[in-house]
Amino acid sequence: MCGRYATTRSAGDLSALFESSDSTGGVGPDFNVAPTDPVPLVRLAPEGHRLLSVGRWGLIPHWSRTAAGAARMINARVETVATSRAYAPSFARRRCLVPADGWYEWVRQADGRRQPYFMTPRDGSVLAFAGIWSVWEAAGEARLTFSVLTTGAVGELAEVHDRMPLLLPRERWASWLGPTAEPAALLAPPAPDWLAGLEIRPVSPAVGDVRNDGPELTARVPLARAEADTEMTLF
């Protein structure tokens, strides 16, 4: 799954990176994005150009009577996204890119503690999660919401968690946003050599508290010697 991530670039930087116009009014850095938080995403405008928008993480289907289930719908599985009643309409017509610096996962240690890791490009480049979006309207309110697609983890990432976000290299951005494409091609994981450019970085347990935010959450922390020896067998 993907249940926590970081997105810290400004609206101007994201607009340039994704070649999009900006409708956000500005976005601030968030080093600890949690379900239902408002964050930037890139989608196609009705006119066909890329548009940087702000959506809330946790898709609410347009037919839902309440927003209560949004936190449970942060992820859509690639195995069922094309057939699910909740996700299929958005997968068919409303796909988006979710900019991120990286995402967090936790590994349980022998002593029962959970060590968080931050998966991020070694070169500091931006990641794009595959996403789907919808607009939910109730009581005169229109809310843009989205889910991140997840797939089976590949390579060393599988030692951290059995799922990972569906990551889209730059050459796949246009086809993901485009109106038509073969589902099998859209939902394929990135190549192993591309994934080899990701760092699996141990970070502070402070990220486990959603109230914490700041660059220190993504900074590498040293592991105790015994833990480091164990972890080296993972990666």
PDB file of C-alpha atoms in Angstrom:
ATOM      1  CA  MET A   1       0.000   0.000   0.000  1.00  0.00           C
ATOM      2  CA  CYS A   2       0.936   3.656   0.018  1.00  0.00           C
ATOM      3  CA  GLY A   3      -0.324   5.320   3.177  1.00  0.00           C
ATOM      4  CA  ARG A   4       2.068   8.212   3.724  1.00  0.00           C
ATOM      5  CA  TYR A   5       4.263  10.233   1.362  1.00  0.00           C
ATOM      6  CA  ALA A   6       6.032  13.568   0.888  1.00  0.00           C
ATOM      7  CA  THR A   7       5.461  16.274  -1.701  1.00  0.00           C
ATOM      8  CA  THR A   8       7.469  19.428  -1.087  1.00  0.00           C
ATOM      9  CA  ARG A   9       7.906  21.274  -4.397  1.00  0.00           C
ATOM     10  CA  SER A  10       6.230  24.614  -5.023  1.00  0.00           C
ATOM     11  CA  ALA A  11       3.380  25.062  -7.484  1.00  0.00           C
ATOM     12  CA  GLY A  12       5.756  26.919  -9.789  1.00  0.00           C
ATOM     13  CA  ASP A  13       8.296  24.105  -9.754  1.00  0.00           C
ATOM     14  CA  LEU A  14       5.617  21.457 -10.332  1.00  0.00           C
ATOM     15  CA  SER A  15       4.054  23.432 -13.170  1.00  0.00           C
ATOM     16  CA  ALA A  16       7.431  23.590 -14.890  1.00  0.00           C
ATOM     17  CA  LEU A  17       8.291  19.932 -14.273  1.00  0.00           C
ATOM     18  CA  PHE A  18       4.935  18.650 -15.521  1.00  0.00           C
ATOM     19  CA  GLU A  19       4.462  21.310 -18.214  1.00  0.00           C
ATOM     20  CA  SER A  20       1.113  22.309 -16.746  1.00  0.00           C
ATOM     21  CA  SER A  21      -0.821  25.441 -15.972  1.00  0.00           C
ATOM     22  CA  ASP A  22      -1.456  26.176 -12.300  1.00  0.00           C
ATOM     23  CA  SER A  23      -4.901  26.440 -10.725  1.00  0.00           C
ATOM     24  CA  THR A  24      -3.783  25.804  -7.140  1.00  0.00           C
ATOM     25  CA  GLY A  25      -3.207  29.346  -5.937  1.00  0.00           C
ATOM     26  CA  GLY A  26       0.056  28.025  -4.481  1.00  0.00           C
ATOM     27  CA  VAL A  27       0.933  24.902  -2.510  1.00  0.00           C
ATOM     28  CA  GLY A  28       3.159  24.467   0.507  1.00  0.00           C
ATOM     29  CA  PRO A  29       5.594  21.642   1.271  1.00  0.00           C
ATOM     30  CA  ASP A  30       4.205  18.622   3.064  1.00  0.00           C
ATOM     31  CA  PHE A  31       6.743  16.088   4.333  1.00  0.00           C
ATOM     32  CA  ASN A  32       4.086  13.871   5.924  1.00  0.00           C
ATOM     33  CA  VAL A  33       1.038  13.597   3.666  1.00  0.00           C
ATOM     34  CA  ALA A  34      -1.709  11.529   5.289  1.00  0.00           C
ATOM     35  CA  PRO A  35      -5.117  10.338   4.039  1.00  0.00           C
ATOM     36  CA  THR A  36      -7.634  13.133   3.250  1.00  0.00           C
ATOM     37  CA  ASP A  37      -4.884  15.797   3.140  1.00  0.00           C
ATOM     38  CA  PRO A  38      -5.069  18.351   0.281  1.00  0.00           C
ATOM     39  CA  VAL A  39      -2.123  17.934  -2.110  1.00  0.00           C
ATOM     40  CA  PRO A  40      -1.175  18.767  -5.726  1.00  0.00           C
ATOM     41  CA  LEU A  41      -2.046  16.556  -8.671  1.00  0.00           C
ATOM     42  CA  VAL A  42      -1.790  16.934 -12.446  1.00  0.00           C
ATOM     43  CA  ARG A  43      -4.770  16.158 -14.694  1.00  0.00           C
ATOM     44  CA  LEU A  44      -6.045  17.112 -18.110  1.00  0.00           C
ATOM     45  CA  ALA A  45      -8.266  20.181 -18.315  1.00  0.00           C
ATOM     46  CA  PRO A  46     -11.388  19.993 -20.529  1.00  0.00           C
ATOM     47  CA  GLU A  47      -9.453  21.958 -23.153  1.00  0.00           C
ATOM     48  CA  GLY A  48      -6.811  19.222 -23.237  1.00  0.00           C
ATOM     49  CA  HIS A  49      -3.856  20.906 -21.525  1.00  0.00           C
ATOM     50  CA  ARG A  50      -2.248  19.753 -18.272  1.00  0.00           C
ATOM     51  CA  LEU A  51      -3.582  21.421 -15.165  1.00  0.00           C
ATOM     52  CA  LEU A  52      -2.007  21.481 -11.709  1.00  0.00           C
ATOM     53  CA  SER A  53      -4.837  21.209  -9.162  1.00  0.00           C
ATOM     54  CA  VAL A  54      -5.286  20.478  -5.469  1.00  0.00           C
ATOM     55  CA  GLY A  55      -7.184  17.336  -4.532  1.00  0.00           C
ATOM     56  CA  ARG A  56      -7.885  15.511  -1.293  1.00  0.00           C
ATOM     57  CA  TRP A  57      -6.264  12.108  -0.924  1.00  0.00           C
ATOM     58  CA  GLY A  58      -9.008   9.507  -0.721  1.00  0.00           C
ATOM     59  CA  LEU A  59     -11.350   9.191  -3.669  1.00  0.00           C
ATOM     60  CA  ILE A  60     -15.050   9.694  -3.010  1.00  0.00           C
ATOM     61  CA  PRO A  61     -17.191   8.179  -5.805  1.00  0.00           C
ATOM     62  CA  HIS A  62     -19.677  10.658  -7.214  1.00  0.00           C
ATOM     63  CA  TRP A  63     -22.570   8.443  -6.070  1.00  0.00           C
ATOM     64  CA  SER A  64     -21.428   8.304  -2.429  1.00  0.00           C
ATOM     65  CA  ARG A  65     -23.834   9.907   0.021  1.00  0.00           C
ATOM     66  CA  THR A  66     -21.104  10.952   2.463  1.00  0.00           C
ATOM     67  CA  ALA A  67     -17.385  11.606   2.534  1.00  0.00           C
ATOM     68  CA  ALA A  68     -16.915   9.270   5.491  1.00  0.00           C
ATOM     69  CA  GLY A  69     -15.134   6.555   3.523  1.00  0.00           C
ATOM     70  CA  ALA A  70     -12.477   8.738   1.889  1.00  0.00           C
ATOM     71  CA  ALA A  71      -9.640   7.640   4.207  1.00  0.00           C
ATOM     72  CA  ARG A  72     -10.253   4.013   3.213  1.00  0.00           C
ATOM     73  CA  MET A  73     -10.012   4.789  -0.503  1.00  0.00           C
ATOM     74  CA  ILE A  74      -6.532   6.274  -0.741  1.00  0.00           C
ATOM     75  CA  ASN A  75      -5.266   3.325  -2.824  1.00  0.00           C
ATOM     76  CA  ALA A  76      -6.702   1.489  -5.826  1.00  0.00           C
ATOM     77  CA  ARG A  77      -5.193  -1.857  -6.800  1.00  0.00           C
ATOM     78  CA  VAL A  78      -4.079  -2.255 -10.416  1.00  0.00           C
ATOM     79  CA  GLU A  79      -5.583  -5.745 -10.391  1.00  0.00           C
ATOM     80  CA  THR A  80      -9.136  -4.421  -9.929  1.00  0.00           C
ATOM     81  CA  VAL A  81      -9.118  -0.718 -10.806  1.00  0.00           C
ATOM     82  CA  ALA A  82     -10.618  -1.310 -14.275  1.00  0.00           C
ATOM     83  CA  THR A  83     -13.552  -3.333 -12.923  1.00  0.00           C
ATOM     84  CA  SER A  84     -14.291  -1.853  -9.499  1.00  0.00           C
ATOM     85  CA  ARG A  85     -17.587   0.055  -9.245  1.00  0.00           C
ATOM     86  CA  ALA A  86     -15.868   2.749  -7.201  1.00  0.00           C
ATOM     87  CA  TYR A  87     -12.760   3.170  -9.349  1.00  0.00           C
ATOM     88  CA  ALA A  88     -13.492   2.000 -12.909  1.00  0.00           C
ATOM     89  CA  PRO A  89     -15.215   5.205 -14.158  1.00  0.00           C
ATOM     90  CA  SER A  90     -12.260   7.315 -13.018  1.00  0.00           C
ATOM     91  CA  PHE A  91      -9.720   4.872 -14.433  1.00  0.00           C
ATOM     92  CA  ALA A  92     -11.448   5.030 -17.798  1.00  0.00           C
ATOM     93  CA  ARG A  93     -11.768   8.817 -18.031  1.00  0.00           C
ATOM     94  CA  ARG A  94     -10.097  10.657 -15.160  1.00  0.00           C
ATOM     95  CA  ARG A  95      -6.477   9.649 -14.660  1.00  0.00           C
ATOM     96  CA  CYS A  96      -3.936  11.952 -13.009  1.00  0.00           C
ATOM     97  CA  LEU A  97      -0.310  12.204 -11.956  1.00  0.00           C
ATOM     98  CA  VAL A  98       0.443  12.627  -8.260  1.00  0.00           C
ATOM     99  CA  PRO A  99       3.786  14.415  -7.719  1.00  0.00           C
ATOM    100  CA  ALA A 100       5.881  13.116  -4.835  1.00  0.00           C
ATOM    101  CA  ASP A 101       9.390  13.258  -3.441  1.00  0.00           C
ATOM    102  CA  GLY A 102       8.969   9.713  -2.145  1.00  0.00           C
ATOM    103  CA  TRP A 103       6.825   7.500   0.069  1.00  0.00           C
ATOM    104  CA  TYR A 104       7.134   5.840   3.466  1.00  0.00           C
ATOM    105  CA  GLU A 105       6.784   2.229   4.546  1.00  0.00           C
ATOM    106  CA  TRP A 106       7.511   0.458   7.837  1.00  0.00           C
ATOM    107  CA  VAL A 107       9.490  -2.760   8.453  1.00  0.00           C
ATOM    108  CA  ARG A 108       8.918  -4.657  11.685  1.00  0.00           C
ATOM    109  CA  GLN A 109      12.165  -5.444  13.519  1.00  0.00           C
ATOM    110  CA  ALA A 110      12.989  -8.574  15.513  1.00  0.00           C
ATOM    111  CA  ASP A 111      12.291  -6.715  18.763  1.00  0.00           C
ATOM    112  CA  GLY A 112       8.826  -5.699  17.569  1.00  0.00           C
ATOM    113  CA  ARG A 113       9.643  -2.097  16.729  1.00  0.00           C
ATOM    114  CA  ARG A 114       8.700  -0.726  13.317  1.00  0.00           C
ATOM    115  CA  GLN A 115      11.476   1.042  11.380  1.00  0.00           C
ATOM    116  CA  PRO A 116      10.231   3.533   8.762  1.00  0.00           C
ATOM    117  CA  TYR A 117      11.908   3.835   5.371  1.00  0.00           C
ATOM    118  CA  PHE A 118      11.589   6.553   2.757  1.00  0.00           C
ATOM    119  CA  MET A 119      11.714   5.442  -0.881  1.00  0.00           C
ATOM    120  CA  THR A 120      12.990   8.316  -3.011  1.00  0.00           C
ATOM    121  CA  PRO A 121      15.039   8.915  -6.195  1.00  0.00           C
ATOM    122  CA  ARG A 122      18.764   8.983  -5.507  1.00  0.00           C
ATOM    123  CA  ASP A 123      19.164  11.939  -7.866  1.00  0.00           C
ATOM    124  CA  GLY A 124      16.474  14.047  -6.179  1.00  0.00           C
ATOM    125  CA  SER A 125      14.155  14.024  -9.194  1.00  0.00           C
ATOM    126  CA  VAL A 126      10.378  14.121  -8.892  1.00  0.00           C
ATOM    127  CA  LEU A 127       8.265  10.977  -8.756  1.00  0.00           C
ATOM    128  CA  ALA A 128       4.852  10.644 -10.392  1.00  0.00           C
ATOM    129  CA  PHE A 129       2.389   8.217  -8.835  1.00  0.00           C
ATOM    130  CA  ALA A 130      -0.362   6.955 -11.106  1.00  0.00           C
ATOM    131  CA  GLY A 131      -3.638   8.341  -9.802  1.00  0.00           C
ATOM    132  CA  ILE A 132      -7.341   8.573 -10.597  1.00  0.00           C
ATOM    133  CA  TRP A 133      -9.619  11.422  -9.614  1.00  0.00           C
ATOM    134  CA  SER A 134     -13.273  12.262  -9.184  1.00  0.00           C
ATOM    135  CA  VAL A 135     -15.388  15.240  -8.155  1.00  0.00           C
ATOM    136  CA  TRP A 136     -17.834  14.652  -5.315  1.00  0.00           C
ATOM    137  CA  GLU A 137     -20.673  17.109  -4.820  1.00  0.00           C
ATOM    138  CA  ALA A 138     -22.881  17.474  -1.762  1.00  0.00           C
ATOM    139  CA  ALA A 139     -24.749  20.392  -0.199  1.00  0.00           C
ATOM    140  CA  GLY A 140     -23.429  22.732  -2.860  1.00  0.00           C
ATOM    141  CA  GLU A 141     -19.826  21.687  -2.269  1.00  0.00           C
ATOM    142  CA  ALA A 142     -17.673  20.239  -5.052  1.00  0.00           C
ATOM    143  CA  ARG A 143     -14.620  18.363  -3.796  1.00  0.00           C
ATOM    144  CA  LEU A 144     -11.799  17.053  -6.016  1.00  0.00           C
ATOM    145  CA  THR A 145     -10.573  13.730  -4.628  1.00  0.00           C
ATOM    146  CA  PHE A 146      -8.122  11.090  -5.815  1.00  0.00           C
ATOM    147  CA  SER A 147      -6.596   7.672  -5.191  1.00  0.00           C
ATOM    148  CA  VAL A 148      -3.070   6.404  -5.823  1.00  0.00           C
ATOM    149  CA  LEU A 149      -2.775   3.134  -7.731  1.00  0.00           C
ATOM    150  CA  THR A 150      -0.693   0.389  -6.158  1.00  0.00           C
ATOM    151  CA  THR A 151       0.915  -2.675  -7.700  1.00  0.00           C
ATOM    152  CA  GLY A 152       3.036  -5.591  -6.529  1.00  0.00           C
ATOM    153  CA  ALA A 153       6.413  -4.426  -5.266  1.00  0.00           C
ATOM    154  CA  VAL A 154       9.382  -5.147  -7.529  1.00  0.00           C
ATOM    155  CA  GLY A 155      12.962  -6.041  -6.650  1.00  0.00           C
ATOM    156  CA  GLU A 156      14.395  -4.713  -3.398  1.00  0.00           C
ATOM    157  CA  LEU A 157      11.213  -2.757  -2.701  1.00  0.00           C
ATOM    158  CA  ALA A 158       9.461  -6.062  -2.002  1.00  0.00           C
ATOM    159  CA  GLU A 159      11.668  -6.444   1.079  1.00  0.00           C
ATOM    160  CA  VAL A 160      10.017  -3.366   2.564  1.00  0.00           C
ATOM    161  CA  HIS A 161       6.383  -4.054   1.594  1.00  0.00           C
ATOM    162  CA  ASP A 162       4.588  -6.346  -0.824  1.00  0.00           C
ATOM    163  CA  ARG A 163       2.882  -3.353  -2.497  1.00  0.00           C
ATOM    164  CA  MET A 164       4.218  -0.101  -3.945  1.00  0.00           C
ATOM    165  CA  PRO A 165       2.716   2.899  -5.746  1.00  0.00           C
ATOM    166  CA  LEU A 166       2.451   2.485  -9.500  1.00  0.00           C
ATOM    167  CA  LEU A 167       5.331   4.744 -10.505  1.00  0.00           C
ATOM    168  CA  LEU A 168       5.306   6.380 -13.922  1.00  0.00           C
ATOM    169  CA  PRO A 169       8.573   7.371 -15.612  1.00  0.00           C
ATOM    170  CA  ARG A 170       8.391  10.643 -17.520  1.00  0.00           C
ATOM    171  CA  GLU A 171       7.954   8.908 -20.890  1.00  0.00           C
ATOM    172  CA  ARG A 172       4.684   7.392 -19.626  1.00  0.00           C
ATOM    173  CA  TRP A 173       3.082  10.598 -18.344  1.00  0.00           C
ATOM    174  CA  ALA A 174       1.384  11.514 -21.622  1.00  0.00           C
ATOM    175  CA  SER A 175      -0.127   8.076 -22.189  1.00  0.00           C
ATOM    176  CA  TRP A 176      -1.389   7.880 -18.606  1.00  0.00           C
ATOM    177  CA  LEU A 177      -3.160  11.214 -18.939  1.00  0.00           C
ATOM    178  CA  GLY A 178      -4.328  10.543 -22.484  1.00  0.00           C
ATOM    179  CA  PRO A 179      -7.887   9.588 -23.419  1.00  0.00           C
ATOM    180  CA  THR A 180      -7.263   6.065 -24.678  1.00  0.00           C
ATOM    181  CA  ALA A 181      -4.700   3.357 -24.075  1.00  0.00           C
ATOM    182  CA  GLU A 182      -4.500  -0.376 -23.473  1.00  0.00           C
ATOM    183  CA  PRO A 183      -5.075  -1.116 -19.759  1.00  0.00           C
ATOM    184  CA  ALA A 184      -2.271  -3.679 -19.685  1.00  0.00           C
ATOM    185  CA  ALA A 185       0.234  -1.096 -20.918  1.00  0.00           C
ATOM    186  CA  LEU A 186      -1.060   1.587 -18.570  1.00  0.00           C
ATOM    187  CA  LEU A 187      -0.844  -0.648 -15.516  1.00  0.00           C
ATOM    188  CA  ALA A 188       2.575  -2.229 -16.129  1.00  0.00           C
ATOM    189  CA  PRO A 189       5.170  -1.579 -13.403  1.00  0.00           C
ATOM    190  CA  PRO A 190       8.284   0.390 -14.336  1.00  0.00           C
ATOM    191  CA  ALA A 191      11.369  -1.452 -15.511  1.00  0.00           C
ATOM    192  CA  PRO A 192      13.740  -2.860 -12.849  1.00  0.00           C
ATOM    193  CA  ASP A 193      16.619  -0.695 -14.071  1.00  0.00           C
ATOM    194  CA  TRP A 194      14.490   2.437 -13.539  1.00  0.00           C
ATOM    195  CA  LEU A 195      13.524   1.271 -10.047  1.00  0.00           C
ATOM    196  CA  ALA A 196      17.211   0.738  -9.278  1.00  0.00           C
ATOM    197  CA  GLY A 197      17.485   4.532  -9.144  1.00  0.00           C
ATOM    198  CA  LEU A 198      15.448   4.595  -5.919  1.00  0.00           C
ATOM    199  CA  GLU A 199      17.068   4.800  -2.513  1.00  0.00           C
ATOM    200  CA  ILE A 200      15.578   2.874   0.416  1.00  0.00           C
ATOM    201  CA  ARG A 201      16.423   5.265   3.233  1.00  0.00           C
ATOM    202  CA  PRO A 202      15.921   4.637   6.976  1.00  0.00           C
ATOM    203  CA  VAL A 203      14.263   7.660   8.573  1.00  0.00           C
ATOM    204  CA  SER A 204      13.108   8.792  11.991  1.00  0.00           C
ATOM    205  CA  PRO A 205      10.128   7.119  13.705  1.00  0.00           C
ATOM    206  CA  ALA A 206       8.763  10.661  14.133  1.00  0.00           C
ATOM    207  CA  VAL A 207       7.106  10.295  10.733  1.00  0.00           C
ATOM    208  CA  GLY A 208       4.629   7.922  12.362  1.00  0.00           C
ATOM    209  CA  ASP A 209       2.875  10.873  14.013  1.00  0.00           C
ATOM    210  CA  VAL A 210       0.826  12.774  11.404  1.00  0.00           C
ATOM    211  CA  ARG A 211       1.242  15.950  13.444  1.00  0.00           C
ATOM    212  CA  ASN A 212       4.964  16.014  12.616  1.00  0.00           C
ATOM    213  CA  ASP A 213       6.129  17.786   9.470  1.00  0.00           C
ATOM    214  CA  GLY A 214       9.440  19.091   8.173  1.00  0.00           C
ATOM    215  CA  PRO A 215      12.555  18.089   6.217  1.00  0.00           C
ATOM    216  CA  GLU A 216      13.963  16.155   9.167  1.00  0.00           C
ATOM    217  CA  LEU A 217      11.353  13.455   8.488  1.00  0.00           C
ATOM    218  CA  THR A 218      12.973  12.501   5.169  1.00  0.00           C
ATOM    219  CA  ALA A 219      16.574  12.717   6.430  1.00  0.00           C
ATOM    220  CA  ARG A 220      18.588   9.508   6.673  1.00  0.00           C
ATOM    221  CA  VAL A 221      19.107   8.293  10.243  1.00  0.00           C
ATOM    222  CA  PRO A 222      21.747   5.785  11.376  1.00  0.00           C
ATOM    223  CA  LEU A 223      20.581   2.350  12.448  1.00  0.00           C
ATOM    224  CA  ALA A 224      22.031   0.596  15.476  1.00  0.00           C
ATOM    225  CA  ARG A 225      24.882  -1.715  14.453  1.00  0.00           C
ATOM    226  CA  ALA A 226      22.898  -4.910  15.005  1.00  0.00           C
ATOM    227  CA  GLU A 227      19.923  -3.482  13.119  1.00  0.00           C
ATOM    228  CA  ALA A 228      22.153  -2.270  10.316  1.00  0.00           C
ATOM    229  CA  ASP A 229      23.668  -5.735   9.910  1.00  0.00           C
ATOM    230  CA  THR A 230      20.183  -7.228   9.688  1.00  0.00           C
ATOM    231  CA  GLU A 231      18.893  -4.598   7.293  1.00  0.00           C
ATOM    232  CA  MET A 232      21.800  -5.046   4.931  1.00  0.00           C
ATOM    233  CA  THR A 233      20.464  -8.515   4.193  1.00  0.00           C
ATOM    234  CA  LEU A 234      17.258  -6.886   2.969  1.00  0.00           C
ATOM    235  CA  PHE A 235      18.785  -4.437   0.536  1.00  0.00           C
TER     236      PHE A 235
END
